[in-house]
mmCIF file of C-alpha atoms in Angstrom:
data_model
loop_
_atom_site.group_PDB
_atom_site.id
_atom_site.type_symbol
_atom_site.label_atom_id
_atom_site.label_comp_id
_atom_site.label_asym_id
_atom_site.label_seq_id
_atom_site.Cartn_x
_atom_site.Cartn_y
_atom_site.Cartn_z
ATOM 1 C CA MET M 1 6.302 23.628 20.190
ATOM 2 C CA SER M 2 3.946 20.658 20.920
ATOM 3 C CA THR M 3 4.387 17.433 18.934
ATOM 4 C CA PRO M 4 2.986 18.218 15.256
ATOM 5 C CA GLY M 5 -0.257 16.285 15.162
ATOM 6 C CA ALA M 6 -0.742 15.970 18.523
ATOM 7 C CA GLU M 7 -3.816 18.121 18.263
ATOM 8 C CA PRO M 8 -5.919 16.922 15.569
ATOM 9 C CA ASP M 9 -6.505 20.642 14.111
ATOM 10 C CA GLU M 10 -2.963 21.864 14.825
ATOM 11 C CA PRO M 11 -1.001 22.477 11.058
ATOM 12 C CA TRP M 12 2.538 21.209 10.569
ATOM 13 C CA PRO M 13 5.000 24.098 11.523
ATOM 14 C CA LEU M 14 6.130 26.324 8.811
ATOM 15 C CA TRP M 15 9.697 26.120 6.918
ATOM 16 C CA GLU M 16 11.529 28.745 4.761
ATOM 17 C CA VAL M 17 13.176 26.602 1.622
ATOM 18 C CA PHE M 18 16.399 27.711 0.171
ATOM 19 C CA VAL M 19 17.727 26.408 -2.799
ATOM 20 C CA ARG M 20 21.243 26.382 -4.794
ATOM 21 C CA ALA M 21 20.713 26.342 -8.294
ATOM 22 C CA ASN M 22 24.632 25.512 -9.231
ATOM 23 C CA ARG M 23 27.558 25.189 -7.578
ATOM 24 C CA GLY M 24 29.171 28.265 -6.849
ATOM 25 C CA LEU M 25 25.867 30.158 -6.515
ATOM 26 C CA SER M 26 24.631 31.052 -3.184
ATOM 27 C CA HIS M 27 21.133 29.645 -1.833
ATOM 28 C CA VAL M 28 18.034 31.654 -2.684
ATOM 29 C CA HIS M 29 15.094 31.740 -0.764
ATOM 30 C CA VAL M 30 12.356 30.281 -3.093
ATOM 31 C CA GLY M 31 9.334 29.893 -0.726
ATOM 32 C CA SER M 32 8.069 27.972 2.347
ATOM 33 C CA LEU M 33 6.273 25.044 3.189
ATOM 34 C CA HIS M 34 4.655 23.084 5.940
ATOM 35 C CA ALA M 35 6.410 19.869 7.098
ATOM 36 C CA PRO M 36 6.165 17.685 10.227
ATOM 37 C CA ASP M 37 10.078 17.933 11.198
ATOM 38 C CA THR M 38 13.237 18.501 9.538
ATOM 39 C CA GLU M 39 13.573 14.989 7.766
ATOM 40 C CA MET M 40 10.236 15.501 6.128
ATOM 41 C CA ALA M 41 10.807 19.263 5.379
ATOM 42 C CA ILE M 42 13.891 18.605 3.300
ATOM 43 C CA ARG M 43 11.823 16.022 1.460
ATOM 44 C CA ASN M 44 9.058 18.173 0.984
ATOM 45 C CA ALA M 45 11.212 20.643 -0.292
ATOM 46 C CA ARG M 46 12.713 18.411 -2.964
ATOM 47 C CA ASP M 47 9.386 17.654 -4.052
ATOM 48 C CA VAL M 48 7.870 20.890 -4.105
ATOM 49 C CA TYR M 49 10.516 23.021 -5.332
ATOM 50 C CA THR M 50 13.192 20.960 -7.379
ATOM 51 C CA ARG M 51 10.937 18.860 -9.218
ATOM 52 C CA ARG M 52 12.112 20.336 -12.642
ATOM 53 C CA ASN M 53 15.705 20.611 -12.052
ATOM 54 C CA GLU M 54 16.021 23.624 -10.023
ATOM 55 C CA GLY M 55 18.735 22.914 -7.858
ATOM 56 C CA VAL M 56 21.999 20.857 -6.420
ATOM 57 C CA SER M 57 21.490 21.939 -2.654
ATOM 58 C CA ILE M 58 18.452 22.456 -0.344
ATOM 59 C CA TRP M 59 18.195 24.437 3.094
ATOM 60 C CA VAL M 60 15.212 24.270 5.234
ATOM 61 C CA VAL M 61 14.903 26.695 8.101
ATOM 62 C CA PRO M 62 12.270 26.896 10.595
ATOM 63 C CA ALA M 63 10.462 30.075 9.773
ATOM 64 C CA GLU M 64 10.412 30.554 13.694
ATOM 65 C CA ALA M 65 13.890 30.735 13.749
ATOM 66 C CA ILE M 66 14.107 33.652 11.350
ATOM 67 C CA THR M 67 13.792 37.114 12.993
ATOM 68 C CA THR M 68 12.606 39.762 10.499
ATOM 69 C CA SER M 69 13.033 43.509 10.460
ATOM 70 C CA ASP M 70 9.590 45.052 11.243
ATOM 71 C CA PRO M 71 7.887 46.538 7.865
ATOM 72 C CA ASP M 72 6.438 49.142 9.429
ATOM 73 C CA ALA M 73 9.268 50.668 11.073
ATOM 74 C CA ARG M 74 10.989 50.473 7.613
ATOM 75 C CA ASP M 75 11.499 54.162 7.314
ATOM 76 C CA ALA M 76 13.333 54.616 10.442
ATOM 77 C CA PHE M 77 15.303 51.497 9.697
ATOM 78 C CA PHE M 78 16.628 52.078 6.289
ATOM 79 C CA GLU M 79 16.573 56.007 5.889
ATOM 80 C CA SER M 80 19.450 56.795 7.486
ATOM 81 C CA PRO M 81 22.236 56.218 5.037
ATOM 82 C CA ALA M 82 20.311 58.659 2.315
ATOM 83 C CA GLY M 83 21.922 62.492 2.126
ATOM 84 C CA LYS M 84 24.929 61.068 4.260
ATOM 85 C CA ASN M 85 27.671 60.804 1.659
ATOM 86 C CA TYR M 86 30.104 61.189 4.259
ATOM 87 C CA ARG M 87 29.580 57.818 5.053
ATOM 88 C CA HIS M 88 31.463 56.759 2.028
ATOM 89 C CA ALA M 89 35.071 57.238 2.121
ATOM 90 C CA ARG M 90 35.349 58.306 -1.754
ATOM 91 C CA TYR M 91 34.378 61.596 -0.878
ATOM 92 C CA TYR M 92 37.380 62.212 1.308
ATOM 93 C CA ASP M 93 40.574 63.604 -0.416
ATOM 94 C CA LYS M 94 43.192 61.148 -0.735
ATOM 95 C CA ALA M 95 46.521 62.949 1.554
ATOM 96 C CA GLU M 96 49.359 63.316 -0.491
ATOM 97 C CA GLY M 97 52.274 61.069 -0.270
ATOM 98 C CA VAL M 98 49.718 58.057 0.509
ATOM 99 C CA ARG M 99 50.981 55.268 -1.583
ATOM 100 C CA HIS M 100 49.065 51.992 -2.972
ATOM 101 C CA LEU M 101 45.209 53.725 -2.072
ATOM 102 C CA MET V 1 1.962 16.704 -34.197
ATOM 103 C CA THR V 2 3.900 19.942 -33.106
ATOM 104 C CA LYS V 3 3.709 21.521 -29.822
ATOM 105 C CA SER V 4 1.622 24.690 -29.956
ATOM 106 C CA TYR V 5 0.594 27.390 -27.182
ATOM 107 C CA ALA V 6 -1.681 29.434 -29.294
ATOM 108 C CA GLY V 7 -1.835 31.901 -26.580
ATOM 109 C CA ARG V 8 1.607 32.870 -26.716
ATOM 110 C CA ASP V 9 1.124 34.154 -30.552
ATOM 111 C CA ALA V 10 0.248 37.953 -30.229
ATOM 112 C CA SER V 11 -1.747 37.553 -33.263
ATOM 113 C CA THR V 12 -4.476 35.817 -31.320
ATOM 114 C CA GLY V 13 -5.376 37.667 -28.354
ATOM 115 C CA SER V 14 -8.354 36.447 -26.674
ATOM 116 C CA ILE V 15 -7.645 34.255 -23.466
ATOM 117 C CA ASP V 16 -9.833 31.434 -24.483
ATOM 118 C CA ASP V 17 -6.732 30.556 -27.234
ATOM 119 C CA LEU V 18 -4.624 29.772 -23.994
ATOM 120 C CA HIS V 19 -6.467 26.496 -23.319
ATOM 121 C CA GLY V 20 -7.955 26.067 -26.365
ATOM 122 C CA ASP V 21 -5.018 24.442 -28.310
ATOM 123 C CA VAL V 22 -2.205 22.712 -26.312
ATOM 124 C CA ALA V 23 -1.125 19.562 -28.149
ATOM 125 C CA VAL V 24 1.234 17.046 -27.026
ATOM 126 C CA ASP V 25 4.138 16.658 -29.241
ATOM 127 C CA GLU V 26 4.325 12.518 -29.732
ATOM 128 C CA VAL V 27 7.623 12.829 -31.400
ATOM 129 C CA GLU V 28 9.030 14.963 -28.299
ATOM 130 C CA LEU V 29 7.446 12.562 -25.867
ATOM 131 C CA ALA V 30 9.272 9.478 -27.779
ATOM 132 C CA GLU V 31 12.324 10.509 -27.430
ATOM 133 C CA GLU V 32 11.865 9.993 -23.503
ATOM 134 C CA LEU V 33 11.239 6.412 -23.858
ATOM 135 C CA LEU V 34 14.363 4.460 -22.699
ATOM 136 C CA GLY V 35 16.100 1.640 -24.593
ATOM 137 C CA ALA V 36 17.104 1.601 -28.263
ATOM 138 C CA ALA V 37 14.235 3.145 -30.566
ATOM 139 C CA ASP V 38 13.868 0.610 -32.962
ATOM 140 C CA ALA V 39 14.170 -2.540 -30.385
ATOM 141 C CA THR V 40 11.201 -4.912 -30.937
ATOM 142 C CA ALA V 41 10.593 -7.367 -28.113
ATOM 143 C CA SER V 42 9.990 -11.226 -28.690
ATOM 144 C CA ASP V 43 6.570 -12.399 -27.608
ATOM 145 C CA ASP V 44 7.798 -13.795 -24.201
ATOM 146 C CA VAL V 45 10.069 -10.389 -23.580
ATOM 147 C CA ALA V 46 6.728 -8.300 -24.426
ATOM 148 C CA ALA V 47 4.715 -10.649 -21.969
ATOM 149 C CA TYR V 48 7.358 -9.996 -19.508
ATOM 150 C CA ALA V 49 7.483 -5.975 -19.984
ATOM 151 C CA LEU V 50 3.756 -5.832 -19.791
ATOM 152 C CA ARG V 51 3.665 -7.155 -16.439
ATOM 153 C CA LEU V 52 6.088 -4.792 -14.912
ATOM 154 C CA GLY V 53 4.298 -1.917 -17.234
ATOM 155 C CA ASP V 54 0.946 -2.679 -15.834
ATOM 156 C CA ASP V 55 2.220 -2.943 -11.923
ATOM 157 C CA ALA V 56 3.639 0.790 -12.701
ATOM 158 C CA LEU V 57 0.584 1.827 -14.358
ATOM 159 C CA ILE V 58 -1.899 0.798 -12.098
ATOM 160 C CA LEU V 59 -0.176 1.888 -8.994
ATOM 161 C CA ALA V 60 0.335 5.699 -10.676
ATOM 162 C CA GLN V 61 -3.402 5.534 -11.466
ATOM 163 C CA GLN V 62 -3.890 4.679 -7.898
ATOM 164 C CA LEU V 63 -1.789 7.254 -6.251
ATOM 165 C CA GLY V 64 -3.136 10.166 -8.532
ATOM 166 C CA TRP V 65 -6.229 9.983 -6.501
ATOM 167 C CA TRP V 66 -4.219 11.657 -3.568
ATOM 168 C CA ILE V 67 -3.644 14.948 -5.500
ATOM 169 C CA SER V 68 -5.842 17.202 -3.553
ATOM 170 C CA ARG V 69 -6.894 14.616 -0.808
ATOM 171 C CA ALA V 70 -3.453 14.202 1.008
ATOM 172 C CA PRO V 71 -3.102 15.494 4.315
ATOM 173 C CA GLU V 72 -1.298 18.412 3.474
ATOM 174 C CA LEU V 73 -0.452 20.154 -0.201
ATOM 175 C CA GLU V 74 3.193 19.110 0.185
ATOM 176 C CA GLU V 75 2.110 15.460 0.582
ATOM 177 C CA ASP V 76 0.157 15.840 -2.571
ATOM 178 C CA VAL V 77 2.880 16.994 -4.478
ATOM 179 C CA ALA V 78 5.237 13.901 -2.917
ATOM 180 C CA LEU V 79 2.647 11.220 -3.853
ATOM 181 C CA GLY V 80 2.020 13.002 -7.457
ATOM 182 C CA ASN V 81 5.754 12.694 -8.078
ATOM 183 C CA ILE V 82 5.946 9.410 -7.261
ATOM 184 C CA ALA V 83 2.888 8.529 -9.706
ATOM 185 C CA LEU V 84 4.578 10.547 -12.235
ATOM 186 C CA ASP V 85 7.523 8.356 -11.896
ATOM 187 C CA LEU V 86 5.922 5.080 -12.141
ATOM 188 C CA LEU V 87 3.844 6.658 -15.224
ATOM 189 C CA GLY V 88 7.183 7.270 -16.609
ATOM 190 C CA HIS V 89 8.457 3.594 -16.197
ATOM 191 C CA ALA V 90 4.822 2.326 -17.397
ATOM 192 C CA ARG V 91 5.469 4.576 -20.542
ATOM 193 C CA SER V 92 8.933 2.994 -21.528
ATOM 194 C CA LEU V 93 7.710 -0.729 -20.443
ATOM 195 C CA LEU V 94 4.353 -0.755 -21.972
ATOM 196 C CA HIS V 95 5.819 0.860 -25.431
ATOM 197 C CA TYR V 96 8.366 -1.603 -25.368
ATOM 198 C CA ALA V 97 5.842 -4.451 -24.805
ATOM 199 C CA GLY V 98 3.652 -3.116 -27.389
ATOM 200 C CA THR V 99 6.290 -3.431 -30.276
ATOM 201 C CA ALA V 100 5.603 -7.164 -30.341
ATOM 202 C CA SER V 101 2.209 -6.764 -31.398
ATOM 203 C CA GLY V 102 2.269 -3.294 -33.087
ATOM 204 C CA ARG V 103 0.245 -1.583 -30.105
ATOM 205 C CA THR V 104 1.140 1.616 -28.999
ATOM 206 C CA GLU V 105 1.336 2.323 -25.050
ATOM 207 C CA ASP V 106 -2.112 4.311 -25.483
ATOM 208 C CA GLY V 107 -3.487 1.280 -26.955
ATOM 209 C CA LEU V 108 -2.328 -1.028 -23.956
ATOM 210 C CA ALA V 109 -3.178 1.361 -21.465
ATOM 211 C CA TYR V 110 -7.008 2.321 -22.624
ATOM 212 C CA TRP V 111 -7.990 -0.531 -24.828
ATOM 213 C CA ARG V 112 -7.597 -3.651 -22.818
ATOM 214 C CA ASP V 113 -10.202 -5.033 -20.284
ATOM 215 C CA GLU V 114 -9.333 -6.226 -16.871
ATOM 216 C CA PRO V 115 -8.812 -10.055 -17.964
ATOM 217 C CA GLU V 116 -6.008 -8.698 -20.225
ATOM 218 C CA PHE V 117 -4.136 -6.784 -17.440
ATOM 219 C CA ARG V 118 -1.253 -8.542 -15.704
ATOM 220 C CA SER V 119 -0.712 -6.432 -12.699
ATOM 221 C CA ALA V 120 -0.241 -8.150 -9.366
ATOM 222 C CA TRP V 121 -3.105 -7.779 -6.696
ATOM 223 C CA LEU V 122 -0.930 -5.616 -4.323
ATOM 224 C CA PHE V 123 -1.365 -2.533 -6.720
ATOM 225 C CA GLU V 124 -5.062 -2.917 -7.024
ATOM 226 C CA GLN V 125 -5.437 -2.790 -3.562
ATOM 227 C CA PRO V 126 -7.690 0.324 -2.502
ATOM 228 C CA ASN V 127 -6.052 3.561 -1.389
ATOM 229 C CA GLY V 128 -7.872 3.241 1.826
ATOM 230 C CA ASP V 129 -6.659 5.687 4.663
ATOM 231 C CA PHE V 130 -3.265 7.304 4.156
ATOM 232 C CA ALA V 131 -1.818 4.273 6.159
ATOM 233 C CA HIS V 132 -2.944 1.710 3.870
ATOM 234 C CA THR V 133 -1.374 3.843 1.006
ATOM 235 C CA ILE V 134 1.948 4.266 2.650
ATOM 236 C CA ALA V 135 1.652 0.452 3.527
ATOM 237 C CA ARG V 136 1.135 -0.627 0.004
ATOM 238 C CA GLN V 137 3.581 1.865 -1.172
ATOM 239 C CA LEU V 138 6.340 0.587 1.236
ATOM 240 C CA PHE V 139 5.742 -3.134 -0.230
ATOM 241 C CA ALA V 140 5.444 -1.790 -3.847
ATOM 242 C CA ALA V 141 8.947 0.771 -3.405
ATOM 243 C CA LEU V 142 10.720 -2.171 -1.779
ATOM 244 C CA TYR V 143 9.706 -4.624 -4.499
ATOM 245 C CA PHE V 144 10.392 -2.483 -7.498
ATOM 246 C CA GLU V 145 14.163 -1.539 -6.043
ATOM 247 C CA ALA V 146 14.632 -5.229 -5.773
ATOM 248 C CA LEU V 147 13.508 -5.508 -9.324
ATOM 249 C CA TYR V 148 15.022 -2.911 -10.854
ATOM 250 C CA SER V 149 18.273 -3.275 -9.287
ATOM 251 C CA ARG V 150 18.534 -6.735 -10.520
ATOM 252 C CA LEU V 151 16.870 -6.053 -13.814
ATOM 253 C CA ARG V 152 19.988 -3.798 -14.772
ATOM 254 C CA ASP V 153 21.709 -7.327 -15.359
ATOM 255 C CA SER V 154 19.263 -8.348 -17.893
ATOM 256 C CA ALA V 155 20.227 -9.588 -21.169
ATOM 257 C CA ASP V 156 18.106 -7.476 -22.825
ATOM 258 C CA GLU V 157 19.245 -4.206 -23.405
ATOM 259 C CA THR V 158 16.112 -1.818 -22.972
ATOM 260 C CA LEU V 159 14.898 -3.824 -20.071
ATOM 261 C CA THR V 160 18.313 -2.640 -18.405
ATOM 262 C CA ALA V 161 18.049 1.003 -19.716
ATOM 263 C CA ILE V 162 14.668 1.152 -18.178
ATOM 264 C CA ALA V 163 15.753 -0.476 -14.825
ATOM 265 C CA ALA V 164 18.941 1.953 -14.591
ATOM 266 C CA LYS V 165 16.616 4.831 -14.565
ATOM 267 C CA ALA V 166 13.831 3.389 -12.697
ATOM 268 C CA VAL V 167 16.241 2.286 -9.776
ATOM 269 C CA LYS V 168 17.383 5.646 -8.822
ATOM 270 C CA GLU V 169 13.742 7.007 -8.489
ATOM 271 C CA VAL V 170 12.333 4.285 -6.504
ATOM 272 C CA ALA V 171 15.168 4.232 -4.167
ATOM 273 C CA TYR V 172 13.443 7.551 -3.433
ATOM 274 C CA HIS V 173 9.874 5.966 -3.215
ATOM 275 C CA VAL V 174 11.348 3.686 -0.578
ATOM 276 C CA ASP V 175 12.842 6.633 1.586
ATOM 277 C CA HIS V 176 9.553 8.294 1.098
ATOM 278 C CA ALA V 177 7.321 5.395 2.352
ATOM 279 C CA GLU V 178 10.070 4.679 5.503
ATOM 280 C CA GLN V 179 9.658 7.758 6.585
ATOM 281 C CA TRP V 180 5.996 7.682 6.900
ATOM 282 C CA MET V 181 5.990 4.339 8.640
ATOM 283 C CA LEU V 182 8.081 5.493 11.122
ATOM 284 C CA ARG V 183 6.049 8.602 11.878
ATOM 285 C CA LEU V 184 2.733 6.441 11.609
ATOM 286 C CA ALA V 185 4.230 3.456 13.977
ATOM 287 C CA LEU V 186 5.554 6.077 16.154
ATOM 288 C CA GLY V 187 3.413 8.937 16.254
ATOM 289 C CA THR V 188 -0.019 8.818 18.106
ATOM 290 C CA ASP V 189 -2.169 5.857 19.274
ATOM 291 C CA GLU V 190 -4.529 6.453 16.671
ATOM 292 C CA SER V 191 -1.412 6.706 13.774
ATOM 293 C CA ARG V 192 0.198 3.222 15.204
ATOM 294 C CA ARG V 193 -3.481 1.486 15.458
ATOM 295 C CA ARG V 194 -4.222 2.454 11.622
ATOM 296 C CA ILE V 195 -0.599 1.440 10.230
ATOM 297 C CA THR V 196 -0.794 -1.670 11.918
ATOM 298 C CA VAL V 197 -4.162 -2.682 10.432
ATOM 299 C CA ALA V 198 -2.828 -1.456 7.252
ATOM 300 C CA ILE V 199 0.413 -3.399 7.496
ATOM 301 C CA ALA V 200 -1.987 -6.662 8.361
ATOM 302 C CA ASP V 201 -4.394 -5.878 5.337
ATOM 303 C CA LEU V 202 -1.820 -5.504 2.560
ATOM 304 C CA TRP V 203 0.518 -8.211 3.875
ATOM 305 C CA PRO V 204 -1.482 -11.078 1.982
ATOM 306 C CA TYR V 205 -0.557 -9.532 -1.416
ATOM 307 C CA LEU V 206 3.261 -10.005 -0.914
ATOM 308 C CA ASP V 207 3.462 -13.427 -2.135
ATOM 309 C CA GLU V 208 2.203 -12.690 -5.277
ATOM 310 C CA LEU V 209 5.321 -10.698 -6.365
ATOM 311 C CA PHE V 210 7.802 -13.892 -5.647
ATOM 312 C CA ARG V 211 5.964 -16.338 -7.579
ATOM 313 C CA ASP V 212 7.661 -17.865 -10.565
ATOM 314 C CA ASP V 213 6.188 -19.480 -13.869
ATOM 315 C CA GLU V 214 7.052 -20.887 -17.179
ATOM 316 C CA LEU V 215 6.961 -17.504 -18.712
ATOM 317 C CA ILE V 216 10.019 -16.611 -16.301
ATOM 318 C CA GLU V 217 11.496 -19.941 -16.677
ATOM 319 C CA ARG V 218 11.529 -19.646 -20.726
ATOM 320 C CA LEU V 219 13.290 -16.024 -20.070
ATOM 321 C CA ASP V 220 15.742 -17.257 -17.299
ATOM 322 C CA ALA V 221 17.235 -20.140 -19.935
ATOM 323 C CA ALA V 222 17.423 -17.537 -23.107
ATOM 324 C CA PRO V 223 20.250 -18.279 -24.991
ATOM 325 C CA GLU V 224 21.629 -14.573 -24.601
ATOM 326 C CA GLY V 225 21.460 -14.884 -21.112
ATOM 327 C CA ALA V 226 18.664 -14.111 -18.069
ATOM 328 C CA ILE V 227 16.337 -11.427 -19.188
ATOM 329 C CA ALA V 228 13.904 -11.320 -16.431
ATOM 330 C CA ALA V 229 14.765 -10.668 -12.786
ATOM 331 C CA ARG V 230 13.586 -13.980 -11.178
ATOM 332 C CA PRO V 231 10.744 -13.103 -8.721
ATOM 333 C CA SER V 232 11.544 -15.748 -6.303
ATOM 334 C CA ALA V 233 14.891 -14.292 -6.043
ATOM 335 C CA LEU V 234 13.366 -10.966 -5.003
ATOM 336 C CA ARG V 235 11.656 -12.575 -1.960
ATOM 337 C CA GLU V 236 14.847 -12.419 0.641
ATOM 338 C CA PRO V 237 16.026 -8.990 -0.381
ATOM 339 C CA VAL V 238 12.299 -7.519 0.155
ATOM 340 C CA MET V 239 11.455 -9.428 2.863
ATOM 341 C CA ASP V 240 14.531 -8.780 4.883
ATOM 342 C CA ALA V 241 13.923 -4.776 3.882
ATOM 343 C CA VAL V 242 10.410 -5.041 5.081
ATOM 344 C CA ALA V 243 11.716 -7.074 8.695
ATOM 345 C CA GLY V 244 14.184 -4.199 9.068
ATOM 346 C CA ILE V 245 11.517 -1.115 8.638
ATOM 347 C CA LEU V 246 8.827 -3.388 10.891
ATOM 348 C CA SER V 247 11.612 -3.549 13.640
ATOM 349 C CA ALA V 248 12.700 -0.137 13.515
ATOM 350 C CA CYS V 249 8.768 0.717 13.638
ATOM 351 C CA GLU V 250 8.485 -1.739 16.973
ATOM 352 C CA LEU V 251 5.887 -3.548 14.852
ATOM 353 C CA ASP V 252 5.594 -7.177 14.495
ATOM 354 C CA ALA V 253 4.892 -8.913 11.003
ATOM 355 C CA PRO V 254 1.655 -9.942 10.774
ATOM 356 C CA THR V 255 0.291 -13.713 10.960
ATOM 357 C CA VAL V 256 -2.107 -13.551 8.151
ATOM 358 C CA PRO V 257 -2.564 -16.131 4.975
ATOM 359 C CA PHE V 258 -1.747 -15.082 1.535
ATOM 360 C CA ALA V 259 -4.145 -14.071 -0.961
ATOM 361 C CA ALA V 260 -4.580 -16.163 -4.193
ATOM 362 C CA GLY V 261 -3.275 -13.805 -6.709
ATOM 363 C CA GLY V 262 -3.492 -14.734 -10.245
ATOM 364 C CA GLY V 263 -2.729 -11.337 -11.915
ATOM 365 C CA ARG V 264 -0.186 -12.409 -14.225
ATOM 366 C CA GLU V 265 -2.805 -14.443 -15.674
ATOM 367 C CA GLY V 266 -5.321 -12.179 -15.789
ATOM 368 C CA ARG V 267 -7.125 -12.875 -12.597
ATOM 369 C CA HIS V 268 -8.230 -9.972 -10.716
ATOM 370 C CA SER V 269 -10.005 -9.049 -7.914
ATOM 371 C CA SER V 270 -13.078 -6.617 -8.086
ATOM 372 C CA TYR V 271 -11.110 -3.395 -7.488
ATOM 373 C CA LEU V 272 -9.398 -3.610 -10.685
ATOM 374 C CA GLY V 273 -12.563 -2.773 -13.065
ATOM 375 C CA TYR V 274 -13.524 0.348 -10.961
ATOM 376 C CA LEU V 275 -10.299 1.662 -11.195
ATOM 377 C CA LEU V 276 -9.518 0.829 -15.165
ATOM 378 C CA ALA V 277 -13.251 2.441 -15.950
ATOM 379 C CA GLU V 278 -12.042 5.717 -14.436
ATOM 380 C CA MET V 279 -8.826 5.461 -16.236
ATOM 381 C CA GLN V 280 -10.365 4.627 -19.661
ATOM 382 C CA VAL V 281 -13.368 6.216 -19.916
ATOM 383 C CA LEU V 282 -12.122 9.692 -21.530
ATOM 384 C CA ALA V 283 -9.679 7.738 -24.098
ATOM 385 C CA ARG V 284 -12.719 5.289 -25.099
ATOM 386 C CA LYS V 285 -15.712 8.067 -25.079
ATOM 387 C CA HIS V 286 -13.438 10.269 -27.493
ATOM 388 C CA PRO V 287 -11.274 7.964 -29.527
ATOM 389 C CA GLY V 288 -8.082 9.378 -30.743
ATOM 390 C CA ALA V 289 -8.493 13.048 -28.620
ATOM 391 C CA SER V 290 -5.709 14.967 -28.123
ATOM 392 C CA TRP V 291 -5.328 17.940 -25.645
#
């Protein structure tokens, strides 16, 4: 990746933002933003996504560091669990004499 | 007045109602003003609060111009946030200043002319390019930080309450300005050229921020203890901080003469008139308007 701003028309890289609303909760994806580097990304996230008291902690992740599943391959990717109840242990009878199960 | 969003009422169905009747609850907003609700400023304290309030108000108005015009949307929001913080300081300070003469914060903001404004010249300097705005932000934020951190020890309880809240907010303004200083100064040849020019252009307006006068002397000698943060005492911490960031940016301090200044006595550069005209036109054209 070239230096942000080196080319006049080059936009800043994209970052994905995760905010934790309270202690004990997980960070939740809230959106994305542009920023020239990590320090500015965390500050921009603070300004854009937590200006009305939304959170106590922020993560920013370069969007290009996230690998996503292919939306077009959704059927093949997520179909297999359906109709395969044998994958769930609760469909098996417990053998007699097994305790603490 | 009560807060009403007519569009939310199921009985009034039209889309127009969504935007037709939104009133700001002045009573609710008043609760956000800092300091004792019934505190009344003396004439001297009011004059001091007016200076601080005008500094914040003028800079807030300037920064608002950037919304939709900054390099990226994210920076629009950052500068808008800073402007709103400053507007909050201005509200509390002008409200307090108005208690001495029975004027409201809006009355002071919208119904005074240039010679009645007490802001320093730094704040009315034009936005210029982004580098000029960042240079002005650096000087302004470091000044506010030194000012409010000392004002927390004021003998005046309303000023200490305002300062205690403001100091946390301006710490972020300092950080924002410093981050941009580093990136502009150490970025491309063009960004370094622009921030170098901007620092030299804004440098002359630093000195006025550190000048004591008779009002400050009287407030310093108040029987209940020092009320003002003495401007001359802010010079060292502010200039040390400026030197620190310039050094990190590998920039030299400019050797340019100081500007005359005179904002504290109501003498202003020609920039303030245009700024006030834009800020005040709506309130003056439609007195008492609410939205």
